[in-house]
XYZ file of C-alpha atoms in Angstrom:
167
model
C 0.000 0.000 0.000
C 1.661 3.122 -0.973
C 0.421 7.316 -0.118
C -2.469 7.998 -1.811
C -1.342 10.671 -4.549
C -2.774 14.132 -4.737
C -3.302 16.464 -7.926
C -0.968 19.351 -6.842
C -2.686 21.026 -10.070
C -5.983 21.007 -8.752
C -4.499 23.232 -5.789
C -2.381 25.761 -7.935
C -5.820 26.221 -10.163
C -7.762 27.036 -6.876
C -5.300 29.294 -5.398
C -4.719 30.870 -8.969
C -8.752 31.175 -9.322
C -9.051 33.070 -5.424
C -6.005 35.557 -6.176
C -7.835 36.745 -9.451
C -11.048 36.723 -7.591
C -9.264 38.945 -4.507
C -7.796 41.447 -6.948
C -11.037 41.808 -8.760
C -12.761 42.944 -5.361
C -9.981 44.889 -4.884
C -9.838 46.942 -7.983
C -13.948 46.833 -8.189
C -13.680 48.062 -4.209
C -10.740 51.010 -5.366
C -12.386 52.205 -8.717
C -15.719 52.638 -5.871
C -13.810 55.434 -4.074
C -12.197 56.939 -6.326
C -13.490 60.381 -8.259
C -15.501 59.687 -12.002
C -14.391 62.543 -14.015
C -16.227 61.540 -17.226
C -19.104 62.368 -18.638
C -21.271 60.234 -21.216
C -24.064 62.741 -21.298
C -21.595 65.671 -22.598
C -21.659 66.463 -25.866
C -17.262 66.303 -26.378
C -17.451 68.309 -29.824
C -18.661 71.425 -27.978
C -17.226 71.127 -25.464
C -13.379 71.066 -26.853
C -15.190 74.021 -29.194
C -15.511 75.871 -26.086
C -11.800 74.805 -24.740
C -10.518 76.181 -27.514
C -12.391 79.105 -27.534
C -10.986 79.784 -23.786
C -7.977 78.099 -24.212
C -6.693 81.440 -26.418
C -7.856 83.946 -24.404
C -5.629 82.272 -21.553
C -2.854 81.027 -23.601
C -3.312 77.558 -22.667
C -2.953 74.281 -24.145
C -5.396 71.403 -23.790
C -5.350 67.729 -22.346
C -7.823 65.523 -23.343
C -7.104 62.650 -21.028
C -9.388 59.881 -22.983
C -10.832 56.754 -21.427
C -14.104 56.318 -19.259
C -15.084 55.926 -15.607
C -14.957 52.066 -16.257
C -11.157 52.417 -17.081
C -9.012 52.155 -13.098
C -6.030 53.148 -14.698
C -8.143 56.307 -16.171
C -9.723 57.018 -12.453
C -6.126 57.040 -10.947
C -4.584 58.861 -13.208
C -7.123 61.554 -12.937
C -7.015 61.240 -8.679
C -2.766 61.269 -8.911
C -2.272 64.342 -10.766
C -5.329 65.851 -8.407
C -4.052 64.878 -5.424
C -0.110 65.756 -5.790
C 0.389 69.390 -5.676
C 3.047 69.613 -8.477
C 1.106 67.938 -10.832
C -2.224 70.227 -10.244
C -0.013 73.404 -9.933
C 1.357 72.460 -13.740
C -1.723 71.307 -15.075
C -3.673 74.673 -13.505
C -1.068 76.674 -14.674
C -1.026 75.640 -18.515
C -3.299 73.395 -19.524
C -7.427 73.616 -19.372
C -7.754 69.416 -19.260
C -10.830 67.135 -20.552
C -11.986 64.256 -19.525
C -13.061 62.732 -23.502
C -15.291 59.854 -22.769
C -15.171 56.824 -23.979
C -17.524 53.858 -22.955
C -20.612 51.439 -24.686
C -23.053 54.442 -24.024
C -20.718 57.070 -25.837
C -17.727 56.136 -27.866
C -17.776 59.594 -29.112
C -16.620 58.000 -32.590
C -16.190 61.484 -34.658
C -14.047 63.111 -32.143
C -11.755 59.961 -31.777
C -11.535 59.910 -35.437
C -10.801 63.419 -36.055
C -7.588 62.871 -33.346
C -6.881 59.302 -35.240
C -8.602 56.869 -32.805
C -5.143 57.082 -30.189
C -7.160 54.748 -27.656
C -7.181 51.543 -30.402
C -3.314 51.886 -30.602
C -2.538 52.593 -27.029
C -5.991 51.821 -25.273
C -6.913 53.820 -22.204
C -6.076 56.414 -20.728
C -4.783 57.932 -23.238
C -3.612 61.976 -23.663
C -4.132 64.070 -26.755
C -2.754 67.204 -26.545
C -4.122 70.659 -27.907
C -2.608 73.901 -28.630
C -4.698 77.167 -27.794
C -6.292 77.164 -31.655
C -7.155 73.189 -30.623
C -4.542 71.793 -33.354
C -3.325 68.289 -32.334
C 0.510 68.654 -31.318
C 1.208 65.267 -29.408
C -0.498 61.439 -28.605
C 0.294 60.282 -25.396
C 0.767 56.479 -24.508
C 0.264 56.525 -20.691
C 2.094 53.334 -19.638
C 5.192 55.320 -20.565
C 4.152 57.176 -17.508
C 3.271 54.193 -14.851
C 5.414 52.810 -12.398
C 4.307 49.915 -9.837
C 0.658 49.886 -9.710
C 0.346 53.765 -10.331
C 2.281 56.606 -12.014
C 5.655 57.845 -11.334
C 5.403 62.148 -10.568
C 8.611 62.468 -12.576
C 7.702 60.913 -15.531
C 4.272 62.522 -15.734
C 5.544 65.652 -14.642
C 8.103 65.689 -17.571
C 4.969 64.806 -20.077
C 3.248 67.535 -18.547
C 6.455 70.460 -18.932
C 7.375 69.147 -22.514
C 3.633 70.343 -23.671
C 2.976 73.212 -22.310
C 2.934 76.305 -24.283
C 6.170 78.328 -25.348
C 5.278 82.057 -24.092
């Protein structure tokens, strides 16, 4: 009579199966508290119309940080650069920033296509820069700018400095 033998698979699969399911709850439980900057109901078109507009009587560029309130990565981006004081100060001081939905109820199709659809190369977030007369001057990638599970200040704040606008 020898040890009965026991699937060490079986246990790898379960324990695989109950980390995914714990870091599901915990993203679901994360992207609950944190701030939903985008709107589906906005109509994007006038409302970069009306950037623009504003954007040269301030001598500002524009972000449009693309994605949705689905997206986590979207959601922390938006609550780093919020919530760290030399991101906001930057971003106050030159930029007038958009949130440019994206989601089932709103893909906002003609305004992606107009900036060539950025979010189907890099997916989401993803920036699109504006000068003041709301020509396109860069595409942003954003996992240039992550580091761990978030973003790193000096690589965002770098991004941020290399677009704003020359006086």
């Amino acid at each position: 009579m020898g040890t009965p033998k026991t699937d060490k698979s079986l246990i790898v699969e379960a324990d695989s199966a109950a980390i995914a399911e714990a870091k599901k709850k915990a993203a679901a439980e994360e992207k609950a508290k944190l701030p939903k900057p985008y709107n589906d109901k906005e109509n994007a078109e006038e409302k970069i119309a009306e950037l623009v507009k504003k954007a040269q009587t301030e001598n500002k560029n524009i972000i449009l940080q693309a994605g949705g309130n689905w997206c986590i990565w979207c959601l922390r981006f938006n609550n780093f650069v919020q919530t760290t004081p030399e991101l906001k100060e930057i971003v106050d001081k030159s930029y007038l920033y958009y949130h440019l939905n994206y989601s089932p109820e709103n893909k906002n199709e003609k305004v992606f296509s107009k900036y060539g659809n950025p979010g189907e190369k890099f997916g989401y977030p993803v920036f699109i820069v504006l000068d003041k007369n709301g020509k396109q001057i860069h595409t942003q990638d954003s996992a240039v700018l992550e580091e761990g599970k978030g973003y790193s200040v000096e690589k965002v704040k770098a991004f941020f400095n290399e677009w704003i606008p020359k006086s």
